[in-house]
Coordinates of C-alpha atoms in Angstrom, one line a residue:
M1 CA 105.2 131.7 121.2
R2 CA 102.0 133.8 120.8
V3 CA 99.9 133.1 117.7
R4 CA 99.9 136.7 116.6
N5 CA 103.7 136.6 116.5
L6 CA 103.5 134.0 113.8
F7 CA 102.2 136.7 111.4
D8 CA 104.6 139.4 112.4
I9 CA 107.1 140.5 109.8
S10 CA 107.8 143.9 111.3
F11 CA 111.5 143.4 110.4
V12 CA 110.4 144.4 106.9
E13 CA 110.4 148.2 107.1
D14 CA 109.1 149.2 103.7
K15 CA 105.3 149.1 103.8
E16 CA 104.7 148.1 100.2
L17 CA 107.4 145.4 100.4
R18 CA 105.8 144.1 103.6
K19 CA 102.5 143.8 101.8
S20 CA 104.0 141.8 99.0
L21 CA 106.0 139.5 101.3
S22 CA 102.9 138.9 103.5
L23 CA 101.1 137.6 100.3
V24 CA 104.0 135.4 99.6
I25 CA 103.7 133.9 103.0
L26 CA 99.9 133.6 102.7
G27 CA 100.4 131.7 99.4
V28 CA 102.7 129.1 101.0
C29 CA 100.2 128.4 103.7
F30 CA 97.8 127.2 101.0
G31 CA 100.5 125.6 98.8
I32 CA 102.1 123.5 101.6
I33 CA 98.9 121.4 101.8
F34 CA 99.0 120.7 98.1
F35 CA 102.7 119.6 98.3
N36 CA 102.2 117.6 101.5
V37 CA 99.4 115.6 99.8
T38 CA 101.1 115.1 96.4
Q39 CA 104.5 114.3 97.9
G40 CA 103.8 112.8 101.3
A41 CA 102.0 110.0 102.9
P42 CA 98.7 110.5 100.9
I43 CA 100.4 109.9 97.5
A44 CA 102.2 106.8 99.0
G45 CA 98.8 105.5 100.2
F46 CA 97.2 106.3 96.9
A47 CA 99.9 104.3 95.0
K48 CA 99.4 101.4 97.5
E49 CA 95.6 101.5 97.0
L50 CA 96.1 101.3 93.2
G51 CA 98.4 98.2 93.7
F52 CA 101.6 99.9 92.5
G53 CA 104.8 98.3 93.8
D54 CA 107.9 100.2 95.0
L55 CA 109.4 100.6 91.6
L56 CA 106.2 101.8 89.9
Y57 CA 105.8 104.2 92.9
G58 CA 109.3 105.5 92.3
V59 CA 108.6 106.0 88.6
M60 CA 105.4 107.8 89.4
L61 CA 107.2 110.2 91.8
A62 CA 110.0 110.7 89.3
M63 CA 107.8 112.3 86.7
P64 CA 107.0 115.6 88.4
V65 CA 110.6 116.2 89.4
L66 CA 111.8 115.8 85.8
G67 CA 110.5 119.3 85.3
G68 CA 114.0 120.3 86.3
A69 CA 115.2 118.9 83.0
I70 CA 113.3 121.5 81.0
Q71 CA 114.0 124.4 83.2
L72 CA 116.7 125.6 80.9
F73 CA 114.0 126.0 78.3
A74 CA 111.8 127.7 80.8
S75 CA 114.6 130.0 81.8
Y76 CA 115.2 130.9 78.2
V77 CA 111.5 131.8 77.7
L78 CA 111.6 133.8 80.9
E79 CA 114.7 135.8 80.0
K80 CA 113.5 136.2 76.4
T81 CA 110.0 137.4 77.3
R82 CA 110.7 139.1 80.7
K83 CA 107.1 138.2 81.6
R84 CA 107.9 136.6 84.9
K85 CA 104.5 137.0 86.5
L86 CA 102.6 135.6 83.6
L87 CA 104.8 132.6 83.3
F88 CA 104.5 132.0 87.1
F89 CA 100.7 131.8 86.8
L90 CA 100.7 129.6 83.7
G91 CA 103.3 127.3 85.3
G92 CA 101.2 127.1 88.5
F93 CA 98.0 126.1 86.8
I94 CA 99.8 123.6 84.6
Q95 CA 101.5 122.1 87.6
R96 CA 98.4 121.6 89.7
L97 CA 95.3 121.1 87.6
P98 CA 96.4 117.7 86.1
W99 CA 96.3 116.2 89.6
L100 CA 92.5 116.4 89.3
L101 CA 92.6 113.9 86.5
V102 CA 95.1 111.7 88.3
V103 CA 92.7 110.9 91.1
I104 CA 89.6 110.7 88.8
L105 CA 91.1 108.3 86.3
P106 CA 91.1 105.2 88.5
F107 CA 87.2 105.3 88.6
F108 CA 87.1 104.9 84.8
V109 CA 90.3 103.1 83.8
H110 CA 90.6 99.6 85.2
D111 CA 93.5 98.2 83.2
K112 CA 96.5 98.6 85.6
N113 CA 99.0 99.2 82.7
V114 CA 96.9 101.8 81.0
L115 CA 96.1 103.5 84.3
F116 CA 99.8 103.7 85.2
S117 CA 100.8 105.0 81.8
S118 CA 98.0 107.7 81.9
I119 CA 99.1 108.8 85.4
V120 CA 102.7 109.0 84.3
F121 CA 101.7 111.1 81.3
L122 CA 99.6 113.5 83.4
L123 CA 102.5 113.9 85.9
S124 CA 104.8 114.7 83.0
I125 CA 102.5 117.6 82.2
T126 CA 102.8 118.8 85.8
A127 CA 106.6 118.7 85.4
I128 CA 106.3 121.3 82.6
G129 CA 104.4 123.6 84.8
S130 CA 106.8 123.0 87.7
A131 CA 109.7 124.1 85.4
F132 CA 108.2 127.4 84.7
I133 CA 106.9 128.1 88.2
N134 CA 110.3 127.3 89.8
V135 CA 112.4 129.5 87.6
S136 CA 109.9 132.3 87.8
F137 CA 109.6 132.1 91.6
M138 CA 113.3 131.9 92.3
S139 CA 114.1 134.8 90.0
W140 CA 111.2 136.8 91.5
M141 CA 112.2 136.3 95.1
G142 CA 115.8 137.0 94.2
D143 CA 114.9 140.5 93.1
L144 CA 112.1 141.1 95.6
V145 CA 113.6 140.0 99.0
P146 CA 116.6 142.1 100.1
I147 CA 119.6 139.9 100.9
E148 CA 120.0 141.3 104.4
I149 CA 116.6 139.9 105.5
R150 CA 116.4 136.7 103.4
G151 CA 117.3 134.5 106.3
R152 CA 114.7 135.9 108.6
F153 CA 112.0 136.1 105.9
F154 CA 112.4 132.6 104.5
S155 CA 112.6 131.2 108.0
H156 CA 109.4 133.1 109.0
R157 CA 107.7 131.8 105.8
S158 CA 108.9 128.3 106.6
M159 CA 107.6 128.6 110.2
L160 CA 104.1 129.5 109.1
A161 CA 104.0 126.8 106.4
T162 CA 105.0 124.3 109.1
F163 CA 102.2 125.5 111.4
V164 CA 99.6 125.0 108.6
S165 CA 101.2 121.7 107.7
L166 CA 100.8 120.6 111.3
I167 CA 97.1 121.3 111.5
S168 CA 96.2 120.1 108.0
G169 CA 98.2 116.9 108.4
L170 CA 96.2 115.8 111.4
L171 CA 92.9 116.5 109.7
I172 CA 93.8 114.8 106.5
G173 CA 95.3 111.8 108.4
A174 CA 92.2 111.3 110.4
F175 CA 90.0 111.6 107.3
L176 CA 92.1 109.0 105.3
D177 CA 92.0 106.5 108.2
R178 CA 88.2 106.6 108.0
F179 CA 87.9 106.9 104.2
S180 CA 91.0 105.1 102.8
D181 CA 89.4 103.9 99.6
L182 CA 89.7 105.7 96.2
Y183 CA 86.8 108.0 97.1
G184 CA 88.6 109.2 100.2
F185 CA 91.8 109.9 98.2
A186 CA 89.9 111.7 95.5
V187 CA 88.4 114.1 98.1
V188 CA 91.8 114.8 99.7
F189 CA 93.5 115.4 96.4
I190 CA 90.8 117.6 95.0
F191 CA 90.8 119.7 98.2
A192 CA 94.6 120.0 97.9
V193 CA 94.5 121.1 94.3
I194 CA 91.9 123.9 95.1
L195 CA 94.3 125.2 97.9
G196 CA 97.2 124.9 95.4
I197 CA 95.3 127.2 93.1
F198 CA 94.7 129.7 96.0
D199 CA 98.4 129.7 96.5
I200 CA 99.0 130.9 92.9
L201 CA 96.2 133.5 93.1
C202 CA 97.9 135.1 96.1
F203 CA 100.6 136.3 93.8
I204 CA 98.3 138.5 91.8
W205 CA 99.0 141.3 94.2
V206 CA 102.7 140.7 94.8
Y207 CA 105.0 143.3 93.4
D208 CA 107.1 142.1 90.5
P209 CA 110.3 144.3 90.3
P210 CA 112.0 144.8 87.0
M211 CA 114.1 141.8 86.1
R212 CA 117.8 142.3 86.3
G213 CA 120.1 140.8 83.7
N214 CA 121.3 141.2 80.1
D215 CA 119.4 141.2 76.9
F216 CA 119.1 137.5 76.7
S217 CA 118.6 137.6 72.9
N218 CA 122.2 138.5 72.5
V219 CA 123.5 135.8 74.8
N220 CA 125.1 132.6 73.5
F221 CA 123.1 129.8 75.1
A222 CA 125.9 127.2 75.0
K223 CA 128.4 129.7 76.3
L224 CA 126.1 130.7 79.2
F225 CA 125.6 127.1 80.1
K226 CA 129.3 126.5 80.2
E227 CA 129.8 129.6 82.3
S228 CA 127.2 128.4 84.8
I229 CA 128.8 125.0 85.4
T230 CA 132.3 126.5 85.6
H231 CA 131.4 129.6 87.6
P232 CA 134.0 129.7 90.4
K233 CA 131.4 129.9 93.2
F234 CA 128.2 128.4 91.7
S235 CA 129.9 125.3 90.3
H236 CA 131.0 124.0 93.7
F237 CA 127.5 124.5 95.1
L238 CA 126.0 122.8 92.0
L239 CA 128.2 119.7 92.5
F240 CA 127.2 119.4 96.1
A241 CA 123.5 119.9 95.3
V242 CA 123.5 117.1 92.7
L243 CA 125.3 114.6 95.0
W244 CA 123.4 115.5 98.1
N245 CA 120.0 115.1 96.4
F246 CA 121.1 111.7 95.0
A247 CA 122.0 110.6 98.5
L248 CA 118.8 112.0 99.9
N249 CA 116.3 110.8 97.4
I250 CA 117.4 107.3 96.9
S251 CA 115.5 106.7 100.2
A252 CA 113.3 109.7 100.9
P253 CA 110.2 108.7 99.0
Y254 CA 110.2 105.3 100.7
F255 CA 109.9 106.3 104.3
N256 CA 106.2 106.8 103.9
L257 CA 105.7 103.4 102.3
Y258 CA 107.8 101.8 105.0
M259 CA 105.6 103.3 107.7
I260 CA 102.4 102.3 105.9
K261 CA 103.4 98.8 104.7
Y262 CA 105.9 97.6 107.3
L263 CA 105.3 99.5 110.5
K264 CA 101.5 99.4 109.9
M265 CA 101.2 103.0 111.0
S266 CA 97.8 104.7 110.3
Y267 CA 97.7 108.0 108.4
F268 CA 96.8 109.7 111.7
D269 CA 99.8 108.1 113.3
I270 CA 102.0 109.5 110.5
A271 CA 100.5 112.9 110.8
L272 CA 100.7 113.0 114.6
Y273 CA 104.2 111.4 115.2
V274 CA 105.9 112.4 112.0
Q275 CA 104.4 115.7 110.8
I276 CA 103.4 117.1 114.2
I277 CA 106.6 116.4 116.1
S278 CA 108.8 117.7 113.4
N279 CA 106.6 120.7 112.6
V280 CA 106.3 121.8 116.3
T281 CA 110.1 121.5 116.6
T282 CA 110.5 123.5 113.4
I283 CA 108.2 126.2 114.6
L284 CA 110.2 126.6 117.8
S285 CA 113.6 126.6 116.0
V286 CA 113.2 128.0 112.5
R287 CA 113.4 131.7 113.6
I288 CA 116.6 130.9 115.5
L289 CA 118.0 129.3 112.3
G290 CA 117.1 132.4 110.3
R291 CA 118.9 134.6 112.7
L292 CA 121.9 132.3 112.7
I293 CA 122.0 132.4 108.9
D294 CA 121.9 136.2 108.9
R295 CA 124.7 136.3 111.5
F296 CA 127.0 133.5 110.5
G297 CA 126.1 132.8 106.9
N298 CA 124.5 129.8 105.2
K299 CA 127.5 127.5 104.9
P300 CA 128.1 126.7 108.6
V301 CA 124.4 126.1 109.2
L302 CA 124.4 123.8 106.2
Q303 CA 127.5 121.9 107.5
I304 CA 126.0 121.3 110.9
S305 CA 122.5 120.4 109.6
T306 CA 123.7 117.9 107.0
F307 CA 126.0 116.2 109.5
I308 CA 123.1 115.5 111.8
V309 CA 120.6 114.5 109.1
S310 CA 123.1 112.0 107.7
F311 CA 122.6 109.8 110.7
L312 CA 118.8 109.8 110.8
P313 CA 118.2 107.0 108.3
Y314 CA 120.1 104.6 110.6
I315 CA 117.6 105.1 113.4
W316 CA 114.8 103.9 111.2
C317 CA 116.6 100.5 111.0
F318 CA 115.8 99.9 114.7
T319 CA 112.1 100.3 114.2
T320 CA 109.6 97.4 114.2
P321 CA 105.8 97.3 114.2
N322 CA 106.0 96.9 118.0
N323 CA 108.5 99.6 119.0
W324 CA 108.4 102.3 116.4
L325 CA 107.0 105.1 118.6
F326 CA 110.2 106.1 120.4
F327 CA 112.4 105.9 117.4
V328 CA 110.0 107.9 115.1
I329 CA 109.7 110.6 117.7
L330 CA 113.5 110.8 118.1
V331 CA 114.0 111.1 114.3
Q332 CA 111.4 113.8 114.0
I333 CA 112.8 115.9 116.8
F334 CA 116.1 116.1 115.0
A335 CA 114.5 116.4 111.6
G336 CA 112.4 119.3 112.8
V337 CA 115.5 121.3 113.9
F338 CA 117.9 120.5 111.1
W339 CA 115.9 119.9 107.9
P340 CA 114.8 123.6 107.9
G341 CA 118.5 124.5 108.3
I342 CA 119.3 122.6 105.1
D343 CA 116.3 124.0 103.2
L344 CA 116.9 127.6 104.2
S345 CA 120.6 127.6 103.6
F346 CA 120.3 125.6 100.4
N347 CA 117.9 128.1 98.9
N348 CA 119.8 131.1 100.1
L349 CA 123.0 129.8 98.6
A350 CA 121.3 129.1 95.3
L351 CA 120.2 132.7 95.2
G352 CA 123.4 134.2 96.6
L353 CA 126.0 132.2 94.6
S354 CA 124.2 132.8 91.3
P355 CA 125.0 136.2 89.7
N356 CA 122.3 138.9 89.4
E357 CA 122.6 138.8 85.7
N358 CA 120.7 135.8 84.2
R359 CA 120.1 134.4 87.7
S360 CA 117.1 132.5 86.4
F361 CA 119.3 130.7 84.0
Y362 CA 121.7 129.6 86.7
I363 CA 118.8 128.4 88.9
A364 CA 117.5 126.5 85.8
V365 CA 120.9 124.8 85.4
L366 CA 120.8 123.8 89.1
N367 CA 117.2 122.5 88.8
L368 CA 118.1 120.7 85.5
F369 CA 120.8 118.6 87.2
V370 CA 118.9 118.2 90.5
G371 CA 115.7 117.2 88.7
I372 CA 117.4 114.6 86.6
I373 CA 119.3 113.2 89.6
N374 CA 116.1 113.1 91.7
A375 CA 114.2 111.1 89.1
I376 CA 117.1 108.7 88.8
S377 CA 117.4 108.3 92.5
F378 CA 113.7 107.7 93.0
I379 CA 113.6 105.0 90.4
L380 CA 116.9 103.5 91.5
G381 CA 115.6 103.3 95.1
G382 CA 112.5 101.4 94.0
Y383 CA 114.5 99.1 91.9
I384 CA 116.9 98.3 94.7
I385 CA 114.0 97.6 97.1
E386 CA 112.3 95.2 94.7
Y387 CA 115.1 93.5 92.8
V388 CA 118.4 93.9 94.7
A389 CA 117.6 94.2 98.4
P390 CA 115.8 90.8 99.0
S391 CA 118.8 88.6 98.3
I392 CA 121.2 90.9 100.2
V393 CA 118.9 91.2 103.2
N394 CA 118.3 87.5 103.3
F395 CA 122.1 86.8 103.3
I396 CA 122.7 89.4 106.0
N397 CA 119.9 88.1 108.2
S398 CA 121.1 84.5 108.0
L399 CA 124.7 85.5 108.6
L400 CA 124.2 87.9 111.5
H401 CA 120.9 86.5 112.8
I402 CA 119.2 89.9 112.7
H403 CA 116.0 91.1 111.1
L404 CA 116.5 93.6 108.3
V405 CA 113.9 94.3 105.7
E406 CA 114.4 95.5 102.1
Y407 CA 113.8 99.2 103.0
H408 CA 116.6 99.1 105.6
L409 CA 119.2 98.6 102.8
I410 CA 118.4 101.9 101.1
F411 CA 118.2 103.7 104.5
I412 CA 121.7 102.5 105.3
L413 CA 123.0 103.4 101.8
S414 CA 121.4 106.8 101.9
G415 CA 123.0 107.6 105.3
M416 CA 126.5 106.6 104.1
L417 CA 126.2 108.7 101.0
R418 CA 124.8 111.8 102.8
F419 CA 127.6 111.8 105.2
T420 CA 130.3 111.3 102.6
F421 CA 129.1 113.9 100.1
S422 CA 128.4 116.6 102.7
R423 CA 131.8 116.2 104.4
I424 CA 133.7 116.3 101.1
F425 CA 131.8 119.0 99.1
I426 CA 130.3 121.6 101.5
P427 CA 133.8 122.8 102.5
K428 CA 134.5 123.6 98.9
I429 CA 131.5 126.0 98.7
S430 CA 132.6 129.7 98.9
E431 CA 130.3 132.1 100.6
E432 CA 131.9 135.5 101.3
R433 CA 129.8 136.4 104.3
S434 CA 129.9 133.1 106.0
K435 CA 132.0 132.5 109.1
P436 CA 133.8 129.3 110.1
V437 CA 131.6 126.5 111.4
E438 CA 133.7 126.4 114.6
E439 CA 132.5 130.0 115.4
L440 CA 128.9 128.9 115.0
T441 CA 129.3 125.8 117.1
N442 CA 131.1 127.8 119.8
H443 CA 128.2 130.3 119.8
I444 CA 125.7 127.4 120.2
V445 CA 127.6 125.8 123.0
R446 CA 127.8 129.2 124.9
R447 CA 124.1 129.7 124.5
I448 CA 123.3 126.2 125.8
R449 CA 125.6 126.7 128.8
K450 CA 123.9 130.0 129.7
R451 CA 120.5 128.2 129.7
T452 CA 121.8 125.2 131.7
P453 CA 121.4 125.6 135.5

């Protein structure tokens, strides 16, 4: 793939629309670094450097995602004021600037309890910003990006973000291996926040079309909430989203700690064998996924992707400090192909199954439940690792003469829940333009056979 093709969105015919969508893509190239630092291995290493255990780490991560719990209020403000662009900018700054204080505080506050409480408070503020930026962005993109090119556009955006993530991950990993004290983390986080602000500033020149929807002042709030959770199409997707995120996030935050604390991987190792492998695979496959979504619909892509991803946690259970390389590469190859399929189809279904009228409210309801369940699953995962897993793992190890560690228990639990929830609840999702999953699998098999000598 030529580098210039990474920036080609010629499938967008309208010149003004192409300019706006190019800026949306440029923004995510800055923003992805901010999110990788504040949600990936650097934040796990930062928590370890501060001496926080698994449970405290889970609580710390839970605070930003609790922004989903106030997205109903953010949606109400958005629909009431109709000032989508202004709320997007305010939310963006409130979400990102407090991180500067998070990394500066440890230099001045030495009491661990006070420090933890202060960080949790600051991250709670970021959650408020997150609520406003999320509802504004989803509403904005729902009106800006035509449905017939959403698959290609968001896959293209994801591909470029992945390319930037690949390069920045290596550089940040190499830096943290050399400067892994509080000063090193401070430099990385400050750099990430600056780029996060650049992400927001890119949207100054993005066209904001008139919001579609009713006069929200005349809408009964309780009635609209009931309609959203009982909507014949949206409600099935909402149920899947909540259960899938619970299954996913009971383990997701702890893979980074597992690699750092148990596998003894360096930050550069994590960037090279986790980010790079999955990112390169994503760059090579994400455009294909976008075309498959546009041709077959989101639902069959989601079905296949969740099926594969459900088995990935089990592979981690075979890793040890001496043999992790093969298994980590194997996991990341599959993750690089199928995680983008989940992300793209999930976002497209959220936009497509929510009605044009009051879409931001429906997205807010989705994020309300997902945010709460994510916070619960983060904390529950940490609690299981610290207080439940040790006795269970010791019993299993003595009974079967194997070597499991506490993290393996939540990996196994997560895999079981992922498989169960995806098999039961995705078939209930109704997408008009989607084709049967068998048709997609047959298409993939035919393409593979053509390429096989």
